[in-house]
Amino acid sequence: MGEWKHTSCVLCAQNCGLEMEVEDGKIIKVRGDKSNPRSQGYCCRKGLSMAHYEHNADRLLYPLKKVNGKHERIPWEQAISEISEKLLKIRDEHGGQTIAYMGGGSVGGQMEVPVGLKFLNMLGSRTYYSSLGQEFSSTYWVDGRLFGKQFYPSMPDTHKCDTLVGWGWNGWMSNQEPQARTLILDHEKDPDKCFIVIDPRKSETAEHANIHLQLKPGTDTLLLKSMIRITLDSGWTDEDFIAEHISGWDEVKPLFDGWDARRAVTEGCGLDFDEVVRVTKLIATTKSAIHQDLGIYMNRNSTINNYMLQIFRMITGRFGVEGGQVVPAFLYAIGGNSDERNPKIGRSPVTGMFPIYSVFPPAIFPAETLSDDPNHIRAVIVSAVNPLRTWPDTKAYEKAFRSLDLSVCIDTAYSETARECDYVLPCRSYMETYDTVGFNYSFPELYFQMRQPVVPPLSGEAKGGSEIMLELIRGTGLMPELPQSLYEAGRDGITAYGMELMMYLQEHMELAGLVPVIMAETLGPVLGSTNQALIVALLVGASKAVKIGANAMGYPEADDPTQAEVIFEDVKKHPEGMILSTFQCDDFRLLKTEDKKIALHIPELDAPMQ
Ligand SMILES: Nc1nc2c(c(=O)[nH]1)N[C@H]1C(S)=C(S)[C@@H](COP(=O)(O)OP(=O)(O)OC[C@H]3O[C@@H](n4cnc5c(=O)[nH]c(N)nc54)[C@H](O)[C@@H]3O)O[C@H]1N2
Ligand SMILES: Nc1nc2c(c(=O)[nH]1)N[C@H]1C(S)=C(S)[C@@H](COP(=O)(O)OP(=O)(O)OC[C@H]3O[C@@H](n4cnc5c(=O)[nH]c(N)nc54)[C@H](O)[C@@H]3O)O[C@H]1N2
Ligand code: SF4
Ligand SMILES: [Mo]
């Protein structure tokens, strides 16, 4: 008999709660965790196969260096000192911006990212690529304009809607919603609800649809524009919502003038017009929520399609309401605001692209590397992502990687990317470290889980991702000299540590941007875990809205300095996950626009919308 432990799946962004039976350091059984407040026992067969991924023959055990085209084992000290030396040389000769960091899209190991990003900034670079940059660029850009900041994404409140629309979403297989199959079946079978799928393919999900609009591939723009035209013609707009919450509708509305919806739908999309009118009415006039996914996000016209989806929701009043489109609760934004209209937001040297959500789109990387421009990319640190397998044009990626002066891969496995890199650093897996789950936005409650290690490290040489980043910061000599008092303050608890840190930063304002690094470095050793220190940093630095919501859940007041410590004690007591804070769905004060209205008009899209 082994010991059962609470954890979560790390194989998709749902991070379903799992319980694992562990015997002799190995996972021997896995089951859905009924005590997880978000997934409530749900899991798919990928989650049930976690042991296969964890105890895998391809796992990396020690650092490697490529010598004469072959990887050889080297000691950590050599790896860190050689990589550090090369990074500094590239920075000094060509500028920090020629160093790139790839990572941060992982669905179970977020805690290395704040340290990795700060390390990149300390090297003088903002050249950051992530998987998020390929799927969500367009939607984050659109939402940034509508809501005032790019880190303010919205999502459908599917579990409370009556009409559920899966648009370019194969959720039966991919999940992408909490308890996806249960949700789909609930809408399919309940006579008072409806499940609509918009997909050119008879997907596994479409098999469960009450209505399947099987449009021609890539014609979503025509369909969306037609649905909005039909809504206007039929008087299904929510005028009160528009008057109260939207600015710019007068500029946007004429973009739909003279649009021949019938012709677009029948000739363009190959659909039955009356069926489309019926679907439009259901979306516009019932408690509807639309889950769009890769069929929209990674398809033609993705920016316009995401924009029109939002227009459709806004003018029918399906935003900021229960069962509609809502802005979820989040403890920390997984990206930053990088509005390209701000002249401080730099462009990439070769393609002239700007970051969205502070992330550059992976599609430009080969061109940014294989170039004669003196500022082209020369070094890459890759962590928890496998670009040579998963990012667009892997052949071009291979060529680009082979041309680099330095490539470093931090991974648990000997991946396609690891095979190409000069240095490979073995990382502890997410089942071997404390970490958290960051993408599973929840609503209206803020769900949180600090995953505990369930198995001992497979290799004594592997280190946690954030620890490796800290080693590189130290190795390059970029770690600021910090006072002994900071290293010791945590012994008297988190609140005492917070006070000491605040006092220190008051006198060292220039280090305020490095809080995650400082906390990982000085509080990590006291807690015995770098990632735990970073989780404390999240709680201390949580937004006012999260802190107020936490107070409503019974935690100390938002401005009480003991709040983070009290919450953290609870977090440790609930390895199965917990509800940490609660939100209002109609709180338009949270918008980052000046007038607290949704700024619906995006002038750059006027022409492409025609
Ligand atoms: N088993 C498994 N699950 C996963 C993952 C995995 O690798 N394996 N990855 C996870 C990740 S990172 C993500 S992002 C999600 C992705 O989850 P989904 O977005 O559900 O991904 P896909 O299965 O690619 O489904 C996209 C759907 O869009 C449809 N489509 C294609 N072209 C068009 C079009 O022109 N218009 C419309 N309307 N639809 C179109 C396709 O037929 C397909 O059914 O899955 C997550 N879950
Ligand atoms: N052809 C095609 N390409 C696609 C897609 C598609 O539908 N079709 N989908 C795209 C989408 S939506 C996405 S999100 C991307 C996903 O692409 P990636 O973000 O590259 O995701 P994974 O392939 O899951 O790679 C994750 C890497 O993390 C490593 N890893 C696992 N556990 C750990 C750990 O504990 N620590 C560390 N350091 N590493 C670990 C794995 O070994 C692997 O090398 O793929 C994209 N690419
Ligand atoms: S739905 Fe995603 S998180 Fe849940 S068990 Fe399956 S792969 Fe894991
Ligand atoms: Mo994805």
XYZ file of C-alpha atoms and ligand atoms in Angstrom:
713
model
C 0.000 0.000 0.000
C 1.362 3.357 -0.990
C 0.482 6.794 0.282
C -2.230 8.880 -1.433
C -1.304 12.504 -2.152
C -3.199 15.464 -3.570
C -1.845 17.127 -6.661
C -3.060 18.268 -10.063
C -2.656 17.207 -13.632
C -0.144 19.300 -15.601
C -1.069 18.102 -19.077
C -3.528 20.801 -20.023
C -4.562 24.169 -18.684
C -7.476 22.716 -16.719
C -5.089 21.331 -14.112
C -7.735 18.923 -12.824
C -7.205 17.873 -9.232
C -5.675 14.408 -9.004
C -4.868 12.043 -6.201
C -1.848 9.838 -6.645
C -0.839 6.733 -4.819
C 2.911 6.738 -4.396
C 4.972 3.728 -3.448
C 8.791 3.560 -3.354
C 8.985 6.992 -4.956
C 6.813 5.977 -7.918
C 3.280 6.899 -8.886
C 1.358 3.644 -8.990
C -2.264 4.812 -9.186
C -4.046 8.000 -10.218
C -7.634 9.101 -9.710
C -9.621 12.319 -10.023
C -9.628 14.261 -6.768
C -13.197 14.728 -5.542
C -12.045 17.209 -2.916
C -10.663 19.620 -5.535
C -13.186 22.474 -5.513
C -12.817 23.190 -9.220
C -12.628 19.821 -10.973
C -14.537 17.870 -8.279
C -13.188 14.476 -9.298
C -13.320 15.060 -13.055
C -10.331 14.069 -15.141
C -9.634 12.673 -18.569
C -7.517 9.724 -19.583
C -4.449 11.885 -20.128
C -4.523 12.784 -16.456
C -4.959 9.145 -15.521
C -1.760 8.393 -17.493
C 0.390 10.858 -15.562
C 2.677 8.066 -14.316
C 3.680 7.329 -17.926
C 4.851 10.905 -18.485
C 6.518 11.149 -15.101
C 8.477 7.912 -15.110
C 9.695 8.136 -18.672
C 12.858 6.789 -20.283
C 13.501 10.157 -21.961
C 13.917 11.978 -18.648
C 17.074 14.054 -18.310
C 19.346 13.141 -15.417
C 22.342 15.482 -15.590
C 23.624 18.547 -17.490
C 24.831 18.015 -21.038
C 27.100 19.955 -23.348
C 27.403 19.495 -27.089
C 30.984 18.638 -28.020
C 31.757 17.817 -31.675
C 28.046 17.427 -32.397
C 27.429 15.035 -29.476
C 26.012 15.641 -26.019
C 28.374 14.845 -23.156
C 27.755 14.888 -19.433
C 29.275 17.851 -17.583
C 29.109 19.075 -13.964
C 26.619 21.828 -13.031
C 29.359 24.298 -12.067
C 30.877 24.040 -15.522
C 27.483 24.410 -17.222
C 26.510 27.509 -15.228
C 29.899 29.195 -15.556
C 30.219 28.541 -19.307
C 26.663 29.609 -20.089
C 27.026 32.729 -17.912
C 30.286 33.687 -19.528
C 28.855 33.285 -23.032
C 25.714 35.246 -22.199
C 27.744 38.163 -20.853
C 30.013 38.123 -23.884
C 27.057 38.197 -26.296
C 25.435 40.972 -24.267
C 28.620 43.050 -24.216
C 29.400 42.583 -27.897
C 25.935 42.725 -29.438
C 23.518 44.057 -26.817
C 21.141 42.295 -24.439
C 18.241 42.304 -26.907
C 20.033 39.653 -28.974
C 19.364 37.186 -26.128
C 15.935 35.539 -26.123
C 13.974 33.575 -23.540
C 11.410 30.993 -24.633
C 9.028 29.556 -22.094
C 6.216 30.444 -19.801
C 3.459 28.648 -21.655
C 3.605 25.623 -19.445
C 0.424 24.565 -17.725
C 1.811 23.385 -14.448
C 5.071 25.136 -13.749
C 4.549 28.855 -13.687
C 6.872 29.790 -10.874
C 10.086 29.831 -12.846
C 8.668 32.422 -15.232
C 8.873 35.536 -13.042
C 12.514 34.695 -12.300
C 13.282 33.790 -15.926
C 11.754 37.025 -17.166
C 13.606 39.130 -14.630
C 16.845 37.409 -15.592
C 16.144 38.318 -19.213
C 15.487 41.938 -18.236
C 18.657 41.993 -16.113
C 20.566 40.987 -19.241
C 19.020 44.031 -20.921
C 16.512 42.141 -23.040
C 12.766 41.929 -23.546
C 13.019 39.352 -26.317
C 10.503 36.894 -24.931
C 8.666 34.185 -26.849
C 5.957 31.914 -25.526
C 3.333 29.509 -26.825
C 0.795 32.103 -25.677
C 2.099 34.365 -28.440
C 0.801 32.092 -31.161
C -2.658 31.254 -29.894
C -3.767 34.343 -28.013
C -2.007 37.345 -29.588
C -5.049 38.500 -31.499
C -7.537 38.119 -28.702
C -5.269 39.748 -26.107
C -4.610 42.624 -28.473
C -8.341 43.144 -29.074
C -9.225 42.821 -25.389
C -6.409 45.239 -24.548
C -8.043 47.866 -26.707
C -11.569 47.212 -25.446
C -10.731 47.063 -21.751
C -7.710 49.365 -21.559
C -4.976 46.853 -20.719
C -3.822 43.643 -22.377
C -3.619 41.630 -19.166
C -7.359 41.836 -18.773
C -8.610 38.948 -20.909
C -12.222 37.820 -20.816
C -13.766 34.362 -20.945
C -17.152 32.692 -21.220
C -18.998 31.790 -18.011
C -20.035 28.501 -19.601
C -21.182 26.678 -16.502
C -24.021 29.108 -15.899
C -25.226 29.678 -19.460
C -28.248 28.097 -21.165
C -26.976 28.337 -24.731
C -23.427 27.073 -25.028
C -21.603 27.737 -28.284
C -18.398 25.902 -29.172
C -16.820 27.941 -31.950
C -13.741 26.257 -33.425
C -13.521 24.248 -30.190
C -13.201 20.479 -29.991
C -13.762 20.383 -26.248
C -14.850 16.754 -26.101
C -11.214 15.879 -26.834
C -9.296 18.969 -25.752
C -11.270 19.987 -22.657
C -10.366 23.688 -22.273
C -13.273 24.114 -19.849
C -13.590 22.783 -16.328
C -15.209 19.336 -16.528
C -15.696 19.762 -20.277
C -17.477 16.518 -21.076
C -19.907 16.952 -18.193
C -20.593 20.494 -19.374
C -21.185 19.395 -22.967
C -23.473 16.522 -21.960
C -25.411 18.800 -19.626
C -26.202 21.187 -22.470
C -26.825 18.449 -24.998
C -29.288 16.512 -22.846
C -31.128 19.256 -20.940
C -34.276 20.249 -22.931
C -34.044 23.793 -21.533
C -30.467 24.211 -22.743
C -28.777 24.076 -26.094
C -25.326 23.146 -27.369
C -24.288 24.723 -30.673
C -21.061 23.845 -32.496
C -19.592 25.967 -35.286
C -16.931 23.880 -36.983
C -16.278 22.799 -40.566
C -15.572 19.311 -39.318
C -17.905 16.745 -37.820
C -15.675 16.734 -34.768
C -16.120 14.534 -31.704
C -17.654 17.599 -30.068
C -20.002 18.285 -32.982
C -21.367 14.747 -32.480
C -22.899 16.090 -29.273
C -24.288 19.315 -30.705
C -27.993 20.092 -30.811
C -27.164 22.374 -33.725
C -24.008 22.052 -35.819
C -23.185 24.888 -38.224
C -20.761 23.124 -40.547
C -19.396 26.176 -42.303
C -16.740 26.142 -45.020
C -13.255 26.391 -43.447
C -12.010 29.929 -42.906
C -15.381 31.621 -43.485
C -16.015 32.594 -39.850
C -15.549 36.279 -40.662
C -18.461 36.155 -43.090
C -20.599 34.310 -40.582
C -19.839 36.687 -37.713
C -20.477 39.774 -39.769
C -23.766 38.281 -40.921
C -24.844 37.372 -37.393
C -24.238 40.950 -36.288
C -26.182 42.270 -39.327
C -29.063 39.899 -38.519
C -29.011 41.054 -34.882
C -29.255 44.694 -35.950
C -32.047 43.987 -38.458
C -34.037 41.995 -35.929
C -33.764 44.506 -33.081
C -31.986 42.019 -30.777
C -29.469 44.566 -29.487
C -29.443 45.486 -25.794
C -29.737 49.276 -25.999
C -29.558 49.820 -22.232
C -26.284 47.898 -22.014
C -24.861 49.768 -24.993
C -25.818 53.171 -23.515
C -24.443 52.373 -20.085
C -21.277 50.405 -20.826
C -20.043 51.011 -24.360
C -18.269 53.863 -26.043
C -17.623 53.997 -29.778
C -20.620 51.983 -31.000
C -21.625 54.855 -33.325
C -18.317 54.436 -35.165
C -18.509 50.644 -35.267
C -22.150 50.227 -36.321
C -21.689 51.656 -39.868
C -19.118 48.909 -40.570
C -22.091 46.570 -40.944
C -24.069 48.866 -43.285
C -25.143 47.325 -46.557
C -23.825 43.846 -45.630
C -25.731 41.157 -47.519
C -25.989 38.577 -44.759
C -28.074 36.116 -46.754
C -25.585 36.000 -49.616
C -22.532 35.786 -47.327
C -24.037 32.952 -45.309
C -25.280 30.880 -48.229
C -22.630 31.507 -50.868
C -19.671 32.232 -48.578
C -20.151 29.877 -45.643
C -22.295 27.289 -47.419
C -24.904 27.381 -44.640
C -28.692 27.542 -44.507
C -29.758 31.132 -43.849
C -32.782 30.318 -41.649
C -30.622 28.056 -39.499
C -28.129 30.894 -39.016
C -30.966 33.286 -38.059
C -32.141 30.726 -35.497
C -28.660 30.390 -34.008
C -28.186 34.176 -33.984
C -31.461 34.590 -32.098
C -30.451 31.988 -29.528
C -27.101 33.704 -28.927
C -28.552 37.224 -28.884
C -31.674 36.644 -26.802
C -30.951 33.767 -24.404
C -28.447 33.325 -21.599
C -25.639 32.477 -24.008
C -21.884 32.038 -23.745
C -19.506 31.444 -26.634
C -16.325 29.433 -26.144
C -14.128 30.180 -29.131
C -10.897 28.241 -29.502
C -8.126 27.305 -31.909
C -10.514 27.245 -34.895
C -10.735 31.001 -34.253
C -7.533 31.835 -32.373
C -5.136 30.190 -34.813
C -7.042 30.696 -38.006
C -7.262 33.257 -40.791
C -8.514 36.714 -39.771
C -8.118 35.793 -36.098
C -7.927 39.433 -34.977
C -11.078 40.476 -36.794
C -12.903 37.343 -35.719
C -12.042 37.878 -32.070
C -13.060 41.504 -32.420
C -16.398 40.645 -33.970
C -17.097 38.004 -31.356
C -16.670 40.694 -28.713
C -18.835 43.183 -30.646
C -21.535 40.523 -30.939
C -21.435 39.841 -27.197
C -21.321 43.510 -26.239
C -24.241 44.741 -28.340
C -26.423 41.867 -27.132
C -25.523 42.594 -23.494
C -23.768 39.278 -22.999
C -20.785 40.833 -21.226
C -20.271 41.224 -17.505
C -23.317 39.087 -16.723
C -23.635 35.678 -15.145
C -23.592 33.007 -17.841
C -22.147 35.438 -20.396
C -18.637 36.686 -21.137
C -16.858 37.720 -17.965
C -13.479 38.910 -16.836
C -12.224 36.125 -14.573
C -10.587 36.390 -11.240
C -6.832 36.037 -11.390
C -4.157 36.176 -8.767
C -1.531 37.249 -11.238
C -1.612 38.219 -14.873
C 0.226 35.678 -16.997
C 1.484 38.469 -19.256
C 2.065 42.197 -19.241
C 0.561 45.150 -21.043
C 2.620 46.103 -24.086
C 0.365 48.448 -26.039
C 2.322 49.189 -29.202
C 0.996 52.776 -29.323
C 3.285 53.484 -26.395
C 6.588 54.577 -27.985
C 8.494 52.832 -25.187
C 7.339 49.464 -26.503
C 10.164 48.329 -28.730
C 9.887 46.604 -32.089
C 11.857 43.527 -33.058
C 14.844 44.548 -35.206
C 14.256 42.403 -38.294
C 10.490 42.069 -38.822
C 9.552 45.220 -36.910
C 6.946 43.315 -34.891
C 5.810 44.485 -31.472
C 5.105 42.251 -28.492
C 1.504 41.647 -27.454
C 0.918 40.863 -23.802
C 4.710 41.369 -23.587
C 5.227 38.277 -25.746
C 6.587 38.154 -29.287
C 4.823 35.799 -31.680
C 6.931 32.648 -32.239
C 6.295 32.856 -35.993
C 8.868 35.664 -36.352
C 11.735 33.951 -34.520
C 13.470 32.299 -37.513
C 13.489 35.593 -39.431
C 14.721 37.451 -36.332
C 17.625 34.990 -36.088
C 18.582 34.142 -39.670
C 19.351 37.720 -40.632
C 22.312 39.962 -41.385
C 20.867 42.676 -39.182
C 23.479 43.362 -36.456
C 20.740 43.077 -33.832
C 19.562 39.619 -34.863
C 19.035 37.019 -32.146
C 22.222 35.180 -31.126
C 21.379 33.321 -27.931
C 18.321 31.499 -26.643
C 17.355 30.081 -23.280
C 14.475 27.642 -23.650
C 12.540 26.319 -20.684
C 9.485 24.053 -20.474
C 8.619 24.532 -24.106
C 9.538 22.519 -27.167
C 9.666 25.014 -30.058
C 11.439 22.684 -32.474
C 8.379 20.486 -32.328
C 5.507 22.843 -31.662
C 6.135 26.315 -33.095
C 5.380 27.281 -36.682
C 7.793 26.107 -39.385
C 9.941 23.703 -37.412
C 12.386 23.345 -40.330
C 13.121 27.081 -40.164
C 13.394 26.770 -36.382
C 15.992 24.020 -36.732
C 18.011 26.156 -39.107
C 17.727 29.153 -36.792
C 18.791 27.152 -33.728
C 21.820 25.784 -35.583
C 22.924 29.321 -36.406
C 22.885 30.554 -32.803
C 26.023 31.421 -30.836
C 24.445 29.901 -27.728
C 21.401 27.701 -27.124
C 20.372 26.386 -23.718
C 17.456 24.040 -23.073
C 16.003 23.478 -19.619
C 13.651 20.505 -19.678
C 12.685 17.300 -17.931
C 13.009 15.317 -21.145
C 15.436 14.975 -24.020
C 13.088 16.833 -26.332
C 13.509 17.743 -30.020
C 14.704 21.145 -28.837
C 17.104 19.684 -26.268
C 18.698 17.578 -29.004
C 19.658 20.732 -30.937
C 20.926 22.835 -28.024
C 24.526 23.514 -26.961
C 23.659 22.987 -23.307
C 20.867 20.920 -21.770
C 19.990 21.424 -18.113
C 17.927 18.792 -16.295
C 14.866 20.167 -14.590
C 12.873 18.634 -11.799
C 9.395 17.713 -12.955
C 6.253 19.384 -11.711
C 5.542 16.260 -9.650
C 8.873 16.805 -7.881
C 8.450 20.464 -6.948
C 6.062 22.877 -5.310
C 4.328 24.991 -7.894
C 0.967 26.405 -8.762
C -1.585 26.388 -11.527
C -2.008 29.641 -13.363
C -4.181 29.362 -16.427
C -7.272 27.854 -14.963
C -9.048 31.115 -14.460
C -12.147 30.696 -12.405
C -15.226 32.700 -11.838
C -16.675 34.258 -9.700
C -14.482 32.545 -7.161
C -10.717 32.656 -7.405
C -9.461 29.103 -7.236
C -5.894 28.430 -6.124
C -3.722 25.403 -5.564
C -0.171 25.056 -4.404
C 0.902 21.667 -5.683
C 3.165 19.730 -3.366
C 5.884 17.398 -4.619
C 4.417 13.901 -4.750
C 7.560 11.973 -5.696
C 11.243 12.469 -4.844
C 13.419 13.769 -7.708
C 14.286 11.023 -10.174
C 17.773 12.456 -10.451
C 19.754 13.953 -7.620
C 21.254 16.323 -10.200
C 18.003 17.832 -11.500
C 17.061 21.259 -10.106
C 13.809 23.220 -10.058
C 13.253 25.622 -12.968
C 13.294 28.746 -10.794
C 16.433 27.515 -9.025
C 18.215 27.107 -12.339
C 17.263 30.679 -13.248
C 18.598 31.893 -9.882
C 21.861 30.026 -10.504
C 22.220 31.786 -13.835
C 21.547 35.167 -12.203
C 24.264 34.428 -9.660
C 26.583 32.962 -12.290
C 26.399 36.090 -14.428
C 27.061 38.226 -11.353
C 23.733 40.006 -11.825
C 22.299 39.152 -8.398
C 22.269 42.356 -6.348
C 24.086 42.217 -3.047
C 21.349 41.790 -0.456
C 21.684 42.384 3.308
C 21.892 39.494 5.744
C 18.801 40.855 7.526
C 16.670 39.944 4.487
C 17.990 36.403 4.471
C 17.042 36.109 8.139
C 13.761 38.029 8.393
C 11.649 35.111 7.118
C 12.492 33.107 10.245
C 10.011 35.300 12.121
C 7.296 34.644 9.559
C 6.085 36.062 6.303
C 4.644 39.255 7.736
C 7.968 40.072 9.419
C 9.749 39.302 6.162
C 7.348 41.570 4.242
C 8.050 44.462 6.635
C 11.810 44.014 6.301
C 11.571 43.854 2.524
C 9.432 46.980 2.384
C 11.911 48.895 4.511
C 14.787 47.700 2.368
C 13.084 48.653 -0.889
C 12.248 52.120 0.405
C 15.961 52.787 0.392
C 16.652 50.813 -2.792
C 13.878 51.867 -5.127
C 15.969 50.762 -8.117
C 15.459 47.137 -7.027
C 11.663 47.343 -6.732
C 11.259 45.609 -10.103
C 13.237 42.606 -8.857
C 10.939 41.568 -6.013
C 10.388 37.998 -7.304
C 14.149 37.456 -7.603
C 14.837 38.974 -4.187
C 12.115 36.904 -2.521
C 13.196 33.703 -4.271
C 16.789 34.359 -3.205
C 16.233 35.405 0.405
C 12.908 33.862 1.512
C 13.313 30.653 -0.529
C 16.015 29.134 1.702
C 13.972 29.858 4.860
C 10.868 28.162 3.435
C 12.986 25.390 1.940
C 11.533 26.066 -1.499
C 12.165 28.791 -4.064
C 8.727 28.266 -5.560
C 6.999 28.621 -2.203
C 8.721 31.996 -1.799
C 7.433 32.983 -5.225
C 3.912 31.921 -4.281
C 4.172 34.135 -1.200
C 5.259 36.946 -3.540
C 2.014 36.441 -5.472
C -0.076 36.695 -2.322
C 1.755 39.766 -1.059
C 1.561 41.461 -4.458
C -2.059 40.477 -5.226
C -4.321 43.162 -6.655
C -6.583 45.175 -4.380
C -9.613 43.395 -5.884
C -8.191 39.980 -4.919
C -7.349 41.216 -1.428
C -10.824 42.680 -0.916
C -12.371 39.437 -2.179
C -10.147 37.442 0.188
C -11.358 39.590 3.060
C -14.947 38.780 2.045
C -13.967 35.088 2.371
C -12.975 35.687 5.995
C -9.275 36.549 5.632
C -7.863 39.717 7.259
C -8.623 43.108 5.701
C -7.119 44.004 2.327
C -4.580 46.432 3.786
C -3.756 44.298 6.815
C -0.103 43.264 6.394
C -0.848 39.841 7.925
C -3.304 38.866 5.166
C -0.737 37.096 2.951
C 0.633 35.066 5.862
C -2.821 33.932 6.982
C -3.770 32.944 3.421
C -0.460 31.139 2.894
C -0.995 29.056 6.038
C -4.355 27.996 4.574
C -2.821 27.304 1.171
C -0.409 24.859 2.803
C -3.295 23.151 4.620
C -5.171 22.606 1.342
C -2.956 20.735 -1.133
C -6.181 19.725 -2.901
C -6.819 23.369 -3.869
C -9.075 26.009 -2.382
C -11.131 29.113 -3.031
C -9.091 32.137 -2.111
C -11.175 35.137 -3.097
C -14.437 36.052 -4.755
C -15.482 38.563 -7.426
C -18.481 40.409 -8.827
C -19.199 39.778 -12.499
C -20.746 43.175 -13.127
C -17.965 45.240 -11.613
C -17.189 47.561 -14.515
C -14.988 49.619 -12.190
C -12.331 46.983 -12.833
C -12.051 48.113 -16.468
C -8.838 49.974 -17.192
C -10.364 52.482 -19.603
C -10.622 56.026 -18.272
C -14.431 56.292 -18.445
C -14.867 52.658 -17.249
C -16.683 51.887 -20.462
C -15.778 49.280 -23.068
C -13.965 51.128 -25.871
C -15.545 49.257 -28.766
C -14.031 51.174 -31.642
C -10.581 50.024 -32.867
C -9.791 52.416 -35.737
C -7.049 50.210 -37.252
C -9.640 47.518 -37.901
C -12.061 49.743 -39.822
C -10.457 49.017 -43.173
C -9.874 45.263 -42.723
C -13.487 44.902 -41.538
C -14.844 46.165 -44.851
N -5.695 15.633 -25.791
C -5.149 16.853 -25.838
N -5.809 17.884 -25.249
C -5.299 19.116 -25.310
C -4.052 19.417 -25.924
C -3.352 18.330 -26.510
O -2.244 18.484 -27.048
N -3.936 17.083 -26.452
N -3.550 20.714 -25.969
C -4.196 21.726 -25.124
C -3.993 23.081 -25.694
S -2.486 23.853 -25.422
C -4.955 23.746 -26.406
S -4.667 25.330 -26.999
C -6.264 23.143 -26.609
C -6.851 23.330 -28.002
O -8.185 22.933 -27.988
P -9.109 23.148 -29.245
O -9.198 24.573 -29.597
O -10.383 22.440 -28.968
O -8.211 22.481 -30.376
P -8.443 21.652 -31.679
O -8.644 20.223 -31.369
O -7.353 22.057 -32.577
O -9.840 22.154 -32.198
C -10.039 23.226 -33.014
C -11.316 22.990 -33.808
O -11.402 24.027 -34.775
C -11.910 23.480 -35.966
N -11.626 24.338 -37.105
C -10.660 24.209 -38.052
N -10.789 25.186 -38.985
C -11.847 25.933 -38.621
C -12.511 27.070 -39.179
O -12.130 27.591 -40.222
N -13.558 27.585 -38.507
C -14.036 27.031 -37.355
N -15.082 27.611 -36.776
N -13.463 25.942 -36.809
C -12.382 25.415 -37.419
C -11.279 22.108 -36.058
O -12.036 21.288 -36.922
C -11.288 21.656 -34.596
O -12.424 20.869 -34.297
O -6.250 21.756 -26.303
C -5.690 21.486 -25.018
N -6.017 20.123 -24.726
N 0.980 21.263 -35.643
C 0.508 21.866 -34.530
N 1.350 22.582 -33.746
C 0.899 23.141 -32.615
C -0.475 23.072 -32.239
C -1.357 22.358 -33.094
O -2.561 22.252 -32.848
N -0.822 21.764 -34.224
N -0.890 23.663 -31.066
C -0.119 24.781 -30.577
C -0.495 25.141 -29.186
S -2.114 25.681 -28.945
C 0.372 25.113 -28.159
S -0.132 25.673 -26.594
C 1.762 24.647 -28.329
C 2.282 23.857 -27.143
O 3.619 23.669 -27.342
P 4.668 23.674 -26.121
O 4.436 24.870 -25.276
O 6.002 23.488 -26.736
O 4.165 22.435 -25.245
P 4.621 20.940 -25.100
O 4.774 20.228 -26.357
O 3.698 20.385 -24.112
O 6.122 21.076 -24.543
C 6.395 21.307 -23.265
C 7.857 20.964 -22.966
O 7.914 21.028 -21.577
C 8.632 19.901 -21.100
N 8.250 19.654 -19.711
C 7.311 18.825 -19.219
N 7.332 18.882 -17.875
C 8.305 19.757 -17.527
C 8.822 20.226 -16.287
O 8.402 19.802 -15.217
N 9.811 21.167 -16.332
C 10.316 21.629 -17.525
N 11.288 22.563 -17.521
N 9.872 21.167 -18.701
C 8.889 20.253 -18.686
C 8.293 18.783 -22.049
O 9.275 17.773 -22.001
C 8.265 19.544 -23.392
O 9.513 19.546 -23.987
O 1.846 23.850 -29.515
C 1.405 24.552 -30.656
N 1.777 23.827 -31.831
S -8.660 17.669 -18.735
Fe -6.526 18.405 -18.865
S -5.941 18.774 -16.728
Fe -7.793 17.499 -16.698
S -6.996 15.411 -16.572
Fe -7.304 15.857 -18.753
S -5.323 16.623 -19.460
Fe -5.295 16.697 -17.251
Mo -2.510 25.863 -26.603
